[in-house]
Coordinates of C-alpha atoms and ligand atoms in Angstrom, one line a residue:
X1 CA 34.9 -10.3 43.5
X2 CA 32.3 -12.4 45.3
X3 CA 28.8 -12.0 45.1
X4 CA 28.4 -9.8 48.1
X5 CA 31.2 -7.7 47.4
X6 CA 30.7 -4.0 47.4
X7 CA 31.5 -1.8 44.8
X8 CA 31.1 2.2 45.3
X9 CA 31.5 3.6 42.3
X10 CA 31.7 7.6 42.8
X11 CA 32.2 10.5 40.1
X12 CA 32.1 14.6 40.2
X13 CA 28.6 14.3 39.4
X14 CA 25.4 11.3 39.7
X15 CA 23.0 11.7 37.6
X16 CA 19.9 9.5 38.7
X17 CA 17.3 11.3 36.4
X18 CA 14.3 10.2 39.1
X19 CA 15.6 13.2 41.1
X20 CA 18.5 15.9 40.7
X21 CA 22.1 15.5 40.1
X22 CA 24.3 14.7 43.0
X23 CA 27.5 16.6 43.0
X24 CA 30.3 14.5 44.5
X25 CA 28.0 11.4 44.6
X26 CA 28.1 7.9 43.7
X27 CA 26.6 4.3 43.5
X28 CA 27.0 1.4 45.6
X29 CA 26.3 -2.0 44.0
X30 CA 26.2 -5.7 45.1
X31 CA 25.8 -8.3 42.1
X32 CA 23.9 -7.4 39.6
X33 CA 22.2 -4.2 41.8
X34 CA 22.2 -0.9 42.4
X35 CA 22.0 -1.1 46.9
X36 CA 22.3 2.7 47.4
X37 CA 22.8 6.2 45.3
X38 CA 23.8 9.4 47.4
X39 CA 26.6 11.6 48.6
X40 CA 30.1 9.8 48.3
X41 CA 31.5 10.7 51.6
X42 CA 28.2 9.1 53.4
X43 CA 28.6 5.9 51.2
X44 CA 32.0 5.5 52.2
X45 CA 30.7 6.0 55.6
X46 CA 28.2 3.2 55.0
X47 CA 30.2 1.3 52.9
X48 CA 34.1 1.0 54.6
X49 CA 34.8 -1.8 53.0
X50 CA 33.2 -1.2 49.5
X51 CA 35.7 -1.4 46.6
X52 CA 35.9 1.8 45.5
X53 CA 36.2 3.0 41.8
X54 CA 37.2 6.5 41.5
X55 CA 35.7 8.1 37.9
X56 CA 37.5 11.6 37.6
X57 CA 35.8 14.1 35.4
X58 CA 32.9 12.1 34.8
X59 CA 29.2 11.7 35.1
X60 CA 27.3 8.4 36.7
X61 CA 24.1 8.1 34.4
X62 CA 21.9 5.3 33.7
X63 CA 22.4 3.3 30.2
X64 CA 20.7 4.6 27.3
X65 CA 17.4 3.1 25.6
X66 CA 16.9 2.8 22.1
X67 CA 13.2 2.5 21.1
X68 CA 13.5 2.4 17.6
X69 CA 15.3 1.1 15.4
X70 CA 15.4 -1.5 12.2
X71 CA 18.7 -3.0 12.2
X72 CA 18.1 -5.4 9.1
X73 CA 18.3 -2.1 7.5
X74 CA 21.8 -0.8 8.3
X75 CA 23.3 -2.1 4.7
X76 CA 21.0 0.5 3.1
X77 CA 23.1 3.6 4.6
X78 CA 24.1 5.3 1.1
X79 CA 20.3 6.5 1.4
X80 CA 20.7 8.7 4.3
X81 CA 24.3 10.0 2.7
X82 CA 22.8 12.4 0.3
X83 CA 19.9 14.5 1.5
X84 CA 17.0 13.8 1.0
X85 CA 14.5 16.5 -1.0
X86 CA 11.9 14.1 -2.2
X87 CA 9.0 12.9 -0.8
X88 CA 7.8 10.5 2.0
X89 CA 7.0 7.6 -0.5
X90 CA 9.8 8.5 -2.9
X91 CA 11.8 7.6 0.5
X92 CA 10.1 4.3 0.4
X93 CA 10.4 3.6 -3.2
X94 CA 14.5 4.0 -3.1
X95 CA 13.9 2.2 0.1
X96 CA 12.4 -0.8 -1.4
X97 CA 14.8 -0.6 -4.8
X98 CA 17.9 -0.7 -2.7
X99 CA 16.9 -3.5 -0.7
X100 CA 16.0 -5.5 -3.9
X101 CA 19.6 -4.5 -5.3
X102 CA 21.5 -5.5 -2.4
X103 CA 19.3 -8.2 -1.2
X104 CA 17.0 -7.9 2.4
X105 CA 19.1 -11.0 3.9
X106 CA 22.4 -12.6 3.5
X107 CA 26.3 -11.9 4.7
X108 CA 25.8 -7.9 3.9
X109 CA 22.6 -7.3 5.8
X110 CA 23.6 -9.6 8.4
X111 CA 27.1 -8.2 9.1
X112 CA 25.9 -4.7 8.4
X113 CA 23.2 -5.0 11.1
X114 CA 25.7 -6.7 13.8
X115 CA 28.0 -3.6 13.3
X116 CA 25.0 -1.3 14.4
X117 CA 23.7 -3.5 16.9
X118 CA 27.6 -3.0 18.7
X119 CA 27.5 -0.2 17.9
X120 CA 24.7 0.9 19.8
X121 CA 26.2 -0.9 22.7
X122 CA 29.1 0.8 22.8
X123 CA 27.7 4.4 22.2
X124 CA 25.7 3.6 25.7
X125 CA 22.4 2.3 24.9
X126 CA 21.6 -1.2 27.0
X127 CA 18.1 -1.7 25.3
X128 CA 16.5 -1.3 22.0
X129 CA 13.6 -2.1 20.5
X130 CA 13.7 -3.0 16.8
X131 CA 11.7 -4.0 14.0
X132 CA 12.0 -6.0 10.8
X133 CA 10.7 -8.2 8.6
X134 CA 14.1 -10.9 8.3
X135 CA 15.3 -13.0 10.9
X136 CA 18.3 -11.3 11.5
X137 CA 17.1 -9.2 14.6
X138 CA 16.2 -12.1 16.2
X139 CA 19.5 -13.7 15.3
X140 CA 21.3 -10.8 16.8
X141 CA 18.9 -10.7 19.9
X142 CA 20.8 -13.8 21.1
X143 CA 24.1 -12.4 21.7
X144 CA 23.3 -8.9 22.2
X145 CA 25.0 -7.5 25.5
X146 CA 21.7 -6.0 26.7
X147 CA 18.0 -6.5 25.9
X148 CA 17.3 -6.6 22.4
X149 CA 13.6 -6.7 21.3
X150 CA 13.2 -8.3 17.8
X151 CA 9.9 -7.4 16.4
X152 CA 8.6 -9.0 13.4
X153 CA 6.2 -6.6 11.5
X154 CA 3.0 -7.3 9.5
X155 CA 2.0 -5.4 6.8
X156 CA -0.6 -5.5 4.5
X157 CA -3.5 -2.8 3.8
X158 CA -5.4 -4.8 0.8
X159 CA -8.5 -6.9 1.8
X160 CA -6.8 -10.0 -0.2
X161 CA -4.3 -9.8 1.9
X162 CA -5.9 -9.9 5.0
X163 CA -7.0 -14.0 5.4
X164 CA -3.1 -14.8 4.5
X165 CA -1.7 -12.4 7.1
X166 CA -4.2 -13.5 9.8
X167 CA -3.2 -17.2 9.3
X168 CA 0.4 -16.5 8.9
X169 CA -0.2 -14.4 12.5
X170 CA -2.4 -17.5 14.4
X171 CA 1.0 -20.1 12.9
X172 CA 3.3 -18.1 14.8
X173 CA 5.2 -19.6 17.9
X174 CA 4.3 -17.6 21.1
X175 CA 7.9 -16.3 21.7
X176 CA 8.0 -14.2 18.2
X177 CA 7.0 -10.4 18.7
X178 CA 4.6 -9.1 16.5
X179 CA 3.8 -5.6 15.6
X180 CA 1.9 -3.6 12.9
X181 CA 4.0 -1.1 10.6
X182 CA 1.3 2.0 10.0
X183 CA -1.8 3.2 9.6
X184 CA -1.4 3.5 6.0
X185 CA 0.0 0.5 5.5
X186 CA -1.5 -2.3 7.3
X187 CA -5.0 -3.7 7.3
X188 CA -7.0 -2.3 10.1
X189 CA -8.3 -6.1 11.1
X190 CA -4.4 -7.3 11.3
X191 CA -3.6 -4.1 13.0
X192 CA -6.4 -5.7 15.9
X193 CA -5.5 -9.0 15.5
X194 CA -2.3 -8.3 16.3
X195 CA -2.5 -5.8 18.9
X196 CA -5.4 -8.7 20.8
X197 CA -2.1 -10.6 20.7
X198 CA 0.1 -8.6 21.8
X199 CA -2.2 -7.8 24.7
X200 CA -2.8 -12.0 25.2
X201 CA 1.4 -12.7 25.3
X202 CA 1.7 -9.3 27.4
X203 CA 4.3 -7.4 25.0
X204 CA 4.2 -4.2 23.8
X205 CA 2.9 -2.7 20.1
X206 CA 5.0 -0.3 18.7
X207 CA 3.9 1.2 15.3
X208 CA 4.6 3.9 13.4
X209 CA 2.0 6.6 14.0
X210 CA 1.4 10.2 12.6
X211 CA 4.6 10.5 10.4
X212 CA 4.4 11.7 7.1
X213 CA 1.6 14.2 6.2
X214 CA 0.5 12.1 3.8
X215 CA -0.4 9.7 6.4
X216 CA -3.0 11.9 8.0
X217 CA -4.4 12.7 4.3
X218 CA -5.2 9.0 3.6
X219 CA -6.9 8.7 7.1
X220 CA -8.7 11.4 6.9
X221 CA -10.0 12.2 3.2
X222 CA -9.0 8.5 1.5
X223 CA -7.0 10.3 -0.7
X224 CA -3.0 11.8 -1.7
X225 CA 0.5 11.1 -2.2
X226 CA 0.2 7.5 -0.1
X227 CA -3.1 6.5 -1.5
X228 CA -1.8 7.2 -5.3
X229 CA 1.5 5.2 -3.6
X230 CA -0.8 2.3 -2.4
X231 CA -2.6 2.2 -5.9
X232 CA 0.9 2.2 -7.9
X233 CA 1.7 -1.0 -5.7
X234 CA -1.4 -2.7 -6.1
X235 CA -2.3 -2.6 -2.5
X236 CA -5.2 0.1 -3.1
X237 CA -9.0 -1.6 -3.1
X238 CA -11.4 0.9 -2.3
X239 CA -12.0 -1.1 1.2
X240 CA -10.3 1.6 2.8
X241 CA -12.8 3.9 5.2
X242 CA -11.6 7.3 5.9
X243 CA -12.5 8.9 9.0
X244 CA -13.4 12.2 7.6
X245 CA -12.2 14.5 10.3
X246 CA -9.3 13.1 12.7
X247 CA -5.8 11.4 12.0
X248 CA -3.7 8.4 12.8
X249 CA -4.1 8.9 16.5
X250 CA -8.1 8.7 15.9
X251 CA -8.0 6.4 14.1
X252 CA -6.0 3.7 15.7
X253 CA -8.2 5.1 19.3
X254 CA -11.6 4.5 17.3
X255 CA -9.7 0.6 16.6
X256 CA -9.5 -0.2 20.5
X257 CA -5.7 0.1 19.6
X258 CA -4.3 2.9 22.0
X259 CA -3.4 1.2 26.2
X260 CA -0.3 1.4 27.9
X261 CA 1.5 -1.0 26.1
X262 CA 1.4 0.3 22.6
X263 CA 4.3 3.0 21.3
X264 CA 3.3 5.6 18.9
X265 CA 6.5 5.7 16.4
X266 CA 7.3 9.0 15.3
X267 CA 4.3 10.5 16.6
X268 CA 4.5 14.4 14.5
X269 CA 1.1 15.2 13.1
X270 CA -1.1 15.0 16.2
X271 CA -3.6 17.5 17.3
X272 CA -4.5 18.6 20.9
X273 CA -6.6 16.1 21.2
X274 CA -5.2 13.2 20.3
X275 CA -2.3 14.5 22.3
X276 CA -4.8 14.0 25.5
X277 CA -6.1 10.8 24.0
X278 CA -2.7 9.5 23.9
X279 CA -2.2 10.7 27.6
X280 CA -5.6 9.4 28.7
X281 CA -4.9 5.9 27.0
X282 CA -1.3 5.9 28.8
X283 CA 0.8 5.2 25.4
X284 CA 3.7 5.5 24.9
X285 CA 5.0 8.0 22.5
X286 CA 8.9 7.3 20.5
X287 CA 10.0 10.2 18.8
X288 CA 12.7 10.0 15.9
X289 CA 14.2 13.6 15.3
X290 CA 16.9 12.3 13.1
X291 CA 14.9 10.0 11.0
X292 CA 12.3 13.1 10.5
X293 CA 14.2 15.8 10.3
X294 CA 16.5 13.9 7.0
X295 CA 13.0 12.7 5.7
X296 CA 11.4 15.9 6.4
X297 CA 8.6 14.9 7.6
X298 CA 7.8 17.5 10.4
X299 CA 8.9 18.1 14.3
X300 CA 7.0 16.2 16.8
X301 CA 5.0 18.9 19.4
X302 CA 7.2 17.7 22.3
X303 CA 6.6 20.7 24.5
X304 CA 2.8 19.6 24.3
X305 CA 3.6 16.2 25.2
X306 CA 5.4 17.1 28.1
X307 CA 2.7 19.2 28.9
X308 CA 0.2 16.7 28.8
X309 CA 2.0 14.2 31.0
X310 CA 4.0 12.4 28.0
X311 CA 7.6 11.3 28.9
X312 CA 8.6 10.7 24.8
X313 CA 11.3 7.9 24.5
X314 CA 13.8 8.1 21.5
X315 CA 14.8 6.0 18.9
X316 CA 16.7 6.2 16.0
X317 CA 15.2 4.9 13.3
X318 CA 17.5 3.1 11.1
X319 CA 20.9 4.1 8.7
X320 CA 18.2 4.2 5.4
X321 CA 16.4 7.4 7.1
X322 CA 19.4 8.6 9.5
X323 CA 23.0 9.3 8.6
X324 CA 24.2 8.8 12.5
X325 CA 22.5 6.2 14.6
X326 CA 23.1 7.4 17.8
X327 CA 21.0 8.7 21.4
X328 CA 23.3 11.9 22.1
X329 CA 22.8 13.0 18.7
X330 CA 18.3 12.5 18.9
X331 CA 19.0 14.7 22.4
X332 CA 21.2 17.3 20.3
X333 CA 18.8 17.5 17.7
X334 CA 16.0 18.1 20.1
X335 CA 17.8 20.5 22.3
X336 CA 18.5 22.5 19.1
X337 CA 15.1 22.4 17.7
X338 CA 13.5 23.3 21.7
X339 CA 15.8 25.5 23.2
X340 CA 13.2 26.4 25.5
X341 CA 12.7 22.4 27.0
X342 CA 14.8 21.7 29.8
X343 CA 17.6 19.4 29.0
X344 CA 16.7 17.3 32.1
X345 CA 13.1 16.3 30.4
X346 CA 15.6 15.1 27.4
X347 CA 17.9 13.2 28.9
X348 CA 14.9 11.5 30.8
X349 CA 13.3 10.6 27.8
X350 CA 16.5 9.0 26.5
X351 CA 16.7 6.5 29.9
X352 CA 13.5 6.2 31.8
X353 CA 11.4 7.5 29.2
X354 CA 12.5 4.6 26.7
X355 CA 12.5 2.4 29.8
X356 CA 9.0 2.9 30.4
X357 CA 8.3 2.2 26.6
X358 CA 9.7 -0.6 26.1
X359 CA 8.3 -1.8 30.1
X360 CA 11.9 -2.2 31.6
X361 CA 11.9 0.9 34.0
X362 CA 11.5 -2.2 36.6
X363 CA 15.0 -2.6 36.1
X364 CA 16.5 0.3 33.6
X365 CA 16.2 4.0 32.9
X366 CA 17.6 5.5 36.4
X367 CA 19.9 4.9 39.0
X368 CA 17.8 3.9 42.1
X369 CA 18.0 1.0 44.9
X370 CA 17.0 -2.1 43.4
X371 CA 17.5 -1.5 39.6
X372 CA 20.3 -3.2 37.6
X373 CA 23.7 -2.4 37.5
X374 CA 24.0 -0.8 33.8
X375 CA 25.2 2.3 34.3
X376 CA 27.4 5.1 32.0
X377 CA 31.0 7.1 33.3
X378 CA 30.3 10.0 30.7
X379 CA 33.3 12.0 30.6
X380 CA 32.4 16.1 31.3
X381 CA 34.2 18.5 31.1
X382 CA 36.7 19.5 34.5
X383 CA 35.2 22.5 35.2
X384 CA 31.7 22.3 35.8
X385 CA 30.1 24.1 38.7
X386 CA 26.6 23.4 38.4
X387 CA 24.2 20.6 37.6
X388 CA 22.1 22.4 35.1
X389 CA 25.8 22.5 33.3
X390 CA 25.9 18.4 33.4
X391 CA 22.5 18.1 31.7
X392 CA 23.2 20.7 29.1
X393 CA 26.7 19.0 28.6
X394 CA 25.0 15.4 28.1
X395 CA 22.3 16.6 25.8
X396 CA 24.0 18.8 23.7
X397 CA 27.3 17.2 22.5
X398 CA 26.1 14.5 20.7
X399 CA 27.4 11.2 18.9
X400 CA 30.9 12.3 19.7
X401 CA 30.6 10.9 23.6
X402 CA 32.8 7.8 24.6
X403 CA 31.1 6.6 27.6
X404 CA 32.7 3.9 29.6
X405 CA 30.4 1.6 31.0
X406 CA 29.8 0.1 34.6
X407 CA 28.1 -3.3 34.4
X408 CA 27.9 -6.1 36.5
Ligands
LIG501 O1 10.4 4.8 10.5 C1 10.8 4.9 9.2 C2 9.9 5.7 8.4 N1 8.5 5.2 8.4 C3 8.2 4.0 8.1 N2 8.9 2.9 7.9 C4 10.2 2.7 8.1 C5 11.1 3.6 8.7 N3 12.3 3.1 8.6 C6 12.2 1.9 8.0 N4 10.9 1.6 7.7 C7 10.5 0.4 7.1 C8 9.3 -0.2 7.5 O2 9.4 -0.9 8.7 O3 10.4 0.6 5.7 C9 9.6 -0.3 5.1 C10 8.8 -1.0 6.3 O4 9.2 -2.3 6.4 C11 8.8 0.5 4.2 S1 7.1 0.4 4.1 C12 6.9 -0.8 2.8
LIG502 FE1 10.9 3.2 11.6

């Protein structure tokens, strides 16, 4: 193959997500790039002397993007094997017990995270954007087939806290990405200080936003479940200033926090109108169904999003609050739980919607002229008749697709 060689991929169905399926379509590519999507017979027309590669029973789609994940995390599983009927910070507390008992670095964590890393790769996804507090994302981030986002997260809510943070932050080398954890527990100074530098290196901010009820409680009233939590842990100093009225979304608006480039994690307990602040800020909203529905901490309002102009991304969380890691299975779960959302808005928020998040629907999240050539042969089933059948088919199957994947 040389560099200008043609390939023409072509398949039963092209899904391109920016507009509708192509029955009996496919993909041209040169290098690394997608040169033309469309009906098969006119791109053999076009394209006579294009390799071709024949995918029977199969569905082009773009790669999938996870934006969400922690994969320092993965050697804590056994805590998303039983369910879960406690609450939010009794999550946290085995969280944190665990991870001192099997130790938050070494040859466990390390080869435990690798595993998910590939095996996120193989299941279809091409980026993800992860979070932790080791070095072992950014090890991984190295050698990871497609774009892997280490972020290293603050946290930190007590004032004695802050002056350590903030010089740990200004000490760190341009090329680290830094991001908050949540609301509730991060200092809402280092929460600016490290979105003003996240805005100065031009990255994005994801943080947790508006997960457990007992987030919105300590925002608004100063009080609850993740105060008395705080206080156990010796974080709580009365510095805190609850907003009275509004939640996280509020709150992190009224901090100059909320622009394009930040990504509201989990994003359940929102009202209306921080629903159309979001939109009017541009954020970016990730939603986690997985992690939320085993920590049950609520549904996200993702027919409301949609309906303010909000393309959610999806991420997975990590093994500790999710017992399968995997895209299909967030789209399954959110078919399920919206029966009445079209299956096209989910698939789109598991490619372009995650592209745009994470501020690689440059080059990811659809198959269009120009984009990169990271692209998925999902097997479907032989006798589909119509598109609508492709899109349920991809959202609602779940972890157990193989797809085979088409990269440069
Ligand atoms: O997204 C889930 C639930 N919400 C908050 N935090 C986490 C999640 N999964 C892992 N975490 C991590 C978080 O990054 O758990 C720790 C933080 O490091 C617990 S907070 C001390
Ligand atoms: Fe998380």
């Amino acid at each position: 193959m040389t560099l200008d060689s043609i390939r023409l991929h072509t398949a039963p169905w092209v899904v391109p997500v920016c507009r509708s399926i192509i029955p009996n379509g496919g993909v041209a590519l040169r290098g690394n790039k997608i040169i033309a999507v469309g009906d098969q017979q006119d791109l053999l027309r076009q394209y006579p002397r294009a390799e071709v590669f024949i995918h029977h029973s199969s569905a082009l789609t773009p790669a999938l993007i996870n934006a969400h994940h922690h994969l320092e995390l993965s050697h804590l599983g056994k805590l998303s094997t039983v369910t879960h009927k406690g609450s939010f910070t009794s999550w946290i507390c085995q969280l944190l017990a665990l991870r001192d008992t099997l130790g938050a670095t070494g040859e466990l964590a390390e080869q435990a995270a690798l595993q998910a890393a590939n095996d996120q790769y193989h299941s279809g996804v091409s980026a993800l954007a992860d979070i932790g507090n080791t070095s072992i994302s950014r090890n991984l981030a190295a050698t990871f087939p497609g774009t892997l986002f280490p972020f290293k997260e603050y946290l930190g809510l007590a004032t004695f806290t802050l002056e350590k943070n903030l010089l740990r932050l200004q000490q760190e080398p341009d090329a680290a990405l830094c991001s908050g954890h949540a609301p509730y527990s991060t200092h809402p100074r280092l929460l600016q200080a490290l979105k003003a530098r996240a805005n100065a290196l031009d990255h994005i901010f994801p943080i947790h936003t508006a997960e457990p009820e007992a987030e919105g409680q300590m925002i608004r009233e100063g009080r609850g479940e993740m105060v008395d939590f705080v206080r156990q842990r010796g974080f709580w100093d009365d510095s805190f200033v609850p907003s009275n009225k509004s939640g996280s979304v509020t709150y992190l608006h009224d901090l100059g926090l909320l622009d394009e480039k930040t990504l509201c994690i989990h994003g359940i307990h929102v009202s209306s109108e921080e629903i159309r602040i979001l939109a009017g800020q541009g954020c970016n909203v990730c939603l986690c169904p997985g992690s939320n529905q085993f920590l049950g901490t609520g549904k996200a309002p993702v027919q409301q999003y949609l309906e303010n102009g909000i393309l959610p991304a999806l991420g997975t969380d990590s093994l500790a609050s999710n017992p399968e890691l995997s895209i299909w299975r967030e789209m399954q779960i959110l078919a399920q739980q919206h029966p009445y959302i079209d299956a096209s808005d989910l698939f789109s928020m598991a490619t372009i919607g995650g592209a745009q998040a994470l501020g690689l629907d440059g080059r990811l999240g659809t198959l269009e002229t120009g984009k990169d050539v990271d692209i998925l042969a999902v097997p479907v089933p032989a006798d589909l008749t119509r598109a609508s059948q492709v899109y349920t088919h991809l959202v609602s199957t779940g972890s157990s697709i193989a797809p085979v994947r088409i990269i440069h």
